Coordinates of C-alpha atoms in Angstrom, one line a residue:
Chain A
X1 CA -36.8 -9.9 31.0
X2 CA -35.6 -13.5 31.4
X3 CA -32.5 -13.7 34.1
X4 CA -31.4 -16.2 36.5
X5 CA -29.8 -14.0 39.7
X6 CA -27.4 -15.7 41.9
X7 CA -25.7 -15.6 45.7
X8 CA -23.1 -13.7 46.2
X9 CA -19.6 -14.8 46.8
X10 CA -18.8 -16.9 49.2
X11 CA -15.5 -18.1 51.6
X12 CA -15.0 -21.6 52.8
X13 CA -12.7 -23.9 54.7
X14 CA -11.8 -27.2 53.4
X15 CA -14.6 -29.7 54.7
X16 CA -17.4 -27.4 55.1
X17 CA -20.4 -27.1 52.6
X18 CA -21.3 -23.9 50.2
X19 CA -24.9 -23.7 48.8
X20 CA -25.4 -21.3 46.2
X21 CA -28.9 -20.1 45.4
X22 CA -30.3 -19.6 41.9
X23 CA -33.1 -16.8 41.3
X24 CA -35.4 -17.0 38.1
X25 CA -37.6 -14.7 36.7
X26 CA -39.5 -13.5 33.6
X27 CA -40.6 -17.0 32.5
X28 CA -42.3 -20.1 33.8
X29 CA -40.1 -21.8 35.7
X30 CA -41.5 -24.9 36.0
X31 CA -41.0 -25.4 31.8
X32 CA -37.5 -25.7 31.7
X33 CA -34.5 -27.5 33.9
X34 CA -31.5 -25.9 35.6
X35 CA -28.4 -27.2 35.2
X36 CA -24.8 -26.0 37.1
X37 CA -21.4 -25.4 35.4
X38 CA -18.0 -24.1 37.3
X39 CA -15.0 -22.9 36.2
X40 CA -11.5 -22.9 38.0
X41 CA -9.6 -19.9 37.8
X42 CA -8.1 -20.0 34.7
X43 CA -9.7 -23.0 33.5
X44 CA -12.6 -24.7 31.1
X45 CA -16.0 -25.2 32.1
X46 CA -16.9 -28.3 33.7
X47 CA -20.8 -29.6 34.0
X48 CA -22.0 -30.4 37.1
X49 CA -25.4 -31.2 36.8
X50 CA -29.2 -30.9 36.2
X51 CA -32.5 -30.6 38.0
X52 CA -36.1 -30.6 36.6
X53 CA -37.7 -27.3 38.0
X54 CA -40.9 -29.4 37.0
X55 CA -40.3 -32.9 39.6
X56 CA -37.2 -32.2 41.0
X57 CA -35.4 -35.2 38.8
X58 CA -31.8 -34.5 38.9
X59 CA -29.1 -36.0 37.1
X60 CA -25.4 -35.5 38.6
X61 CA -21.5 -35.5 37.4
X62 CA -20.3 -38.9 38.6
X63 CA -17.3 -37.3 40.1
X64 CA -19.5 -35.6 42.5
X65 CA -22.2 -38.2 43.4
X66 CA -22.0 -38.1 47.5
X67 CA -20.9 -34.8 47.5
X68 CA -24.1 -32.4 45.6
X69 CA -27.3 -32.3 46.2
X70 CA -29.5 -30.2 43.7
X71 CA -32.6 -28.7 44.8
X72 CA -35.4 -26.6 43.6
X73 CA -38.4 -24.4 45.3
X74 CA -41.3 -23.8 43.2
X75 CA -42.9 -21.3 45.7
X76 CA -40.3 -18.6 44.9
X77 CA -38.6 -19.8 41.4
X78 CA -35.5 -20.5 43.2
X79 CA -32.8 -23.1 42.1
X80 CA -30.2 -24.3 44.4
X81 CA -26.6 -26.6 44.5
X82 CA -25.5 -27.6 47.8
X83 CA -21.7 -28.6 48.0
X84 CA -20.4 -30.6 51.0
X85 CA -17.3 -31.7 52.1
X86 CA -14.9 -28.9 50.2
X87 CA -11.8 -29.3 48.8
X88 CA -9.5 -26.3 47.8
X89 CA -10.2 -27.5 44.0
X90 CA -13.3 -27.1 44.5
X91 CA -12.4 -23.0 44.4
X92 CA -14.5 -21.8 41.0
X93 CA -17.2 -19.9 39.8
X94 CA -20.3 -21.6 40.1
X95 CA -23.0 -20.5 37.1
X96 CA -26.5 -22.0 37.1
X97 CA -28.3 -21.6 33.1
X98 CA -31.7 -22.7 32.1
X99 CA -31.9 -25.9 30.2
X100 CA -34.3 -26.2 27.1
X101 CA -36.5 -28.8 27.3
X102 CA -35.4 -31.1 24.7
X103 CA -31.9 -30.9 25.4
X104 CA -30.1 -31.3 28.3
X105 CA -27.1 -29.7 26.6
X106 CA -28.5 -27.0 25.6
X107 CA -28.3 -23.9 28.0
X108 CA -29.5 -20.8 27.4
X109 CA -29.9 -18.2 29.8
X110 CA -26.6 -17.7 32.4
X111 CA -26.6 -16.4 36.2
X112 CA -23.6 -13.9 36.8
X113 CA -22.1 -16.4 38.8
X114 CA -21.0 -17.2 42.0
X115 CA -17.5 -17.1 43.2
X116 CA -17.0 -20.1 45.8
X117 CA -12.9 -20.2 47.6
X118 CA -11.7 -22.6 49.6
X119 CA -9.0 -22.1 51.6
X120 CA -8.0 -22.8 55.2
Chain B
X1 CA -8.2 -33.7 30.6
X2 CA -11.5 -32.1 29.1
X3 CA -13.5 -34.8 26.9
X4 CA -13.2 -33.1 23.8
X5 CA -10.9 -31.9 22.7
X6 CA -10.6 -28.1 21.0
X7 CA -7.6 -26.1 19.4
X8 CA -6.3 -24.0 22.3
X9 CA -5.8 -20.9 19.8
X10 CA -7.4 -19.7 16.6
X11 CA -6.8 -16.7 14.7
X12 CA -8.2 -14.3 11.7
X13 CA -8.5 -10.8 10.6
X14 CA -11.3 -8.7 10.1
X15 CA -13.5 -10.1 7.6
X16 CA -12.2 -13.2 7.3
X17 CA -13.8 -16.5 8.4
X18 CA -12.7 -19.1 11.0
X19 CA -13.4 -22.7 12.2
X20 CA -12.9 -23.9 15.4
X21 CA -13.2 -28.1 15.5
X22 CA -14.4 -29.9 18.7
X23 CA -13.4 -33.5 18.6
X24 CA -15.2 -36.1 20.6
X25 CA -16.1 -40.1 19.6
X26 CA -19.0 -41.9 19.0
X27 CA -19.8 -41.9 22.6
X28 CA -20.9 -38.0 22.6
X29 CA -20.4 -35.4 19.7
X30 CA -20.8 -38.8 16.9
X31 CA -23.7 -40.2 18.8
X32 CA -25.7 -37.1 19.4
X33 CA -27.0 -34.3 17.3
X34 CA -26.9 -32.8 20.8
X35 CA -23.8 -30.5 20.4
X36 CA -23.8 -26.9 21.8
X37 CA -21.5 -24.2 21.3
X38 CA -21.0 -21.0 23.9
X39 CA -18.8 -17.8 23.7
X40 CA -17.2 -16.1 26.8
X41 CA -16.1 -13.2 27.3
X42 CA -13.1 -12.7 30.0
X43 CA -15.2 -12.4 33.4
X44 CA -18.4 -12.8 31.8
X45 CA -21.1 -15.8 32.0
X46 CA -21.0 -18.2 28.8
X47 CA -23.6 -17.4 26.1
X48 CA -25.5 -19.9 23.7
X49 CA -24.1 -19.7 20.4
X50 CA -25.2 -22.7 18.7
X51 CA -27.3 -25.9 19.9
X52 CA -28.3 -29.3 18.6
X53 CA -25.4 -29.4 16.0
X54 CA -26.6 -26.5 14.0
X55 CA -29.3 -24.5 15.7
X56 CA -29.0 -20.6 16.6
X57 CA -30.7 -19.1 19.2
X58 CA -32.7 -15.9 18.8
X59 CA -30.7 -13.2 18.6
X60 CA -27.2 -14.8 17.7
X61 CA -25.9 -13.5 14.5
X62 CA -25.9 -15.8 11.3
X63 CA -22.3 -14.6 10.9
X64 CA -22.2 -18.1 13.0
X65 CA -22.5 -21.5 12.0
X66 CA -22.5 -25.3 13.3
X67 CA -21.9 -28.7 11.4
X68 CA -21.1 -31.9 12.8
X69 CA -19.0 -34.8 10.5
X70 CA -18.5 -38.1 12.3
X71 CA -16.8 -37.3 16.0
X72 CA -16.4 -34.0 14.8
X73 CA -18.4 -30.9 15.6
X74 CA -16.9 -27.4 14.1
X75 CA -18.3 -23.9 14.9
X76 CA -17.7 -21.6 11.7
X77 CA -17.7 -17.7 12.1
X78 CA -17.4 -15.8 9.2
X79 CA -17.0 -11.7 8.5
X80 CA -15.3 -11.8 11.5
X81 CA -15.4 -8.9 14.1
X82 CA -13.2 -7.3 17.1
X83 CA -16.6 -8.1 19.2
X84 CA -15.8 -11.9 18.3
X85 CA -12.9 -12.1 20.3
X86 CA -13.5 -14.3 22.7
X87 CA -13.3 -18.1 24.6
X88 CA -15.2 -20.7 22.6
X89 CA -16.2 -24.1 23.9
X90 CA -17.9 -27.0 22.6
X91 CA -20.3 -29.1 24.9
X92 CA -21.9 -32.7 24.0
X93 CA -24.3 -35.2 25.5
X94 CA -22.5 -38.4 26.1
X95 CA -23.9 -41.6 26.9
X96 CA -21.5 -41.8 30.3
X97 CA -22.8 -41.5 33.5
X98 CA -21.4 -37.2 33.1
X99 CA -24.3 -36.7 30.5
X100 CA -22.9 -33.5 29.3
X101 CA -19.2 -33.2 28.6
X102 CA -17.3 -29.4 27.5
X103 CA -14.0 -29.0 25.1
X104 CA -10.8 -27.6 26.8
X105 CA -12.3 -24.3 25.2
X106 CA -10.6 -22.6 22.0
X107 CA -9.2 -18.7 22.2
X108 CA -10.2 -16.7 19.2
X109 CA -8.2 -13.5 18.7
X110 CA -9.0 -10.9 16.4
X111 CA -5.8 -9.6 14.7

C-alpha cells in the first residue's frame, strides 16, 4: 500500500541540526512532491515546505530560509528535511505527506511523524 | 497568529450537521480554488478531507462537504458521527513567499 515511513524520534541541543528522513513506497515516487508540516505540542500545523521528488525544486517557508535544506534520493524513494541551527521552538512533530501534482496544497498521504526536542 | 483564521470550537449531536468556516483574504483562500481541508485525530497524522475548494479524496465519506464564498472557505459535515470527533484545519495557497498557509485548526466535539 501507499505509506511514507519516517525516522524515529530524535533529541537535540539548541544549535545543533536534526535531519529527518522520509521513506516512500507503493507508488512512483518520482510523480508526486513532498512537502513537510510540524506541529508544537499543543499547537496548529504550520507548513514548512516542498520538494519535487521529480528535479529536486523546492520551495521553502520564508521564516526558515537559511535554516532548511530539503532533499530527495531517487535511488531509494527517500525524502529528507535537514534543520540547522535549533532553537527550543523548534521542539514539534515533523510529518512529511505526498503532494498531488496539481496542487501544492493538497496532501494526501501522512508519515507517522517524527518527534524532534530541543533542549539543553 | 495562524493565517486564517478558524473557530476554536464547534459542536453537534448525532445526526445533526455542522460547518466549520476558514477565513482568509484575497491573498489565499479568495484568490485560489486551492483550499484543502484535513482531520486529526489526537496523536495521529492529519488526513485529506477535502482539496481544491470542494474535491474529496477516495475514500472520504460524502457525509463531507467543501464550498468557498469570497475569503471564505467552510467544511460542512452532515449526519454527524462519534468517529467525527476530531481537530479540523483549513490550508490555502497564498501568493506570499509561505505558499501554503493552515487555520488555527477548529475542535469538533460530538455531544
Amino acid at each position: 500500500q501507499v505509506q511514507l515511513v519516517q525516522s524515529g524520534a530524535e533529541v537535540k541541543k539548541p544549535g545543533a541540526s536534526v535531519k529527518v528522513s522520509c521513506k516512500a513506497s507503493g507508488y512512483t515516487f518520482t510523480s508526486y512532491g513532498i512537502s513537510w508540516v510540524r506541529q508544537a505540542p499543543g499547537q496548529g500545523l504550520e507548513w514548512m515546505g516542498w520538494i519535487s521528488a521529480y528535479n529536486g525544486n523546492t520551495n521553502y517557508a520564508q521564516k526558515l530560509q537559511g535554516r532548511v535544506t530539503m532533499t530527495t534520493d531517487t535511488s531509494t524513494s527517500t525524502a529528507y528535511m535537514e534543520l540547522r541551527s535549533l532553537r527550543s521552538d523548534d521542539t514539534a512533530v515533523y510529518y512529511c505527506a505526498r503532494t498531488l501534482p496539481i496542487d501544492l496544497n493538497a496532501f494526501d498521504i501522512w508519515g507517522q511523524g517524527t518527534m524532534v526536542t530541543v533542549s539543553s | 497568529q495562524s493565517a486564517l483564521t478558524q473557530p476554536a470550537s464547534v459542536s453537534g449531536s448525532p445526526g445533526q450537521s455542522i460547518t466549520i468556516s476558514c477565513t482568509g483574504t484575497s491573498s489565499d483562500v479568495g484568490g485560489y480554488n486551492y483550499v484543502s481541508w484535513y482531520q486529526q485525530h489526537p496523536g495521529k497524522a492529519p488526513k485529506l478531507m477535502i482539496y481544491e475548494v470542494s474535491n474529496r479524496p477516495s475514500g472520504v465519506s460524502n457525509r463531507f462537504s467543501g464550498s468557498k464564498s469570497g475569503n471564505t472557505a467552510s467544511l460542512t459535515i452532515s449526519g454527524l458521527q462519534a468517529e467525527d470527533e476530531a481537530d479540523y484545519y483549513c490550508s490555502s495557497y497564498t501568493s506570499s513567499s509561505t505558499h501554503v498557509v493552515f487555520g488555527g485548526g477548529t475542535k469538533l466535539t460530538v455531544l
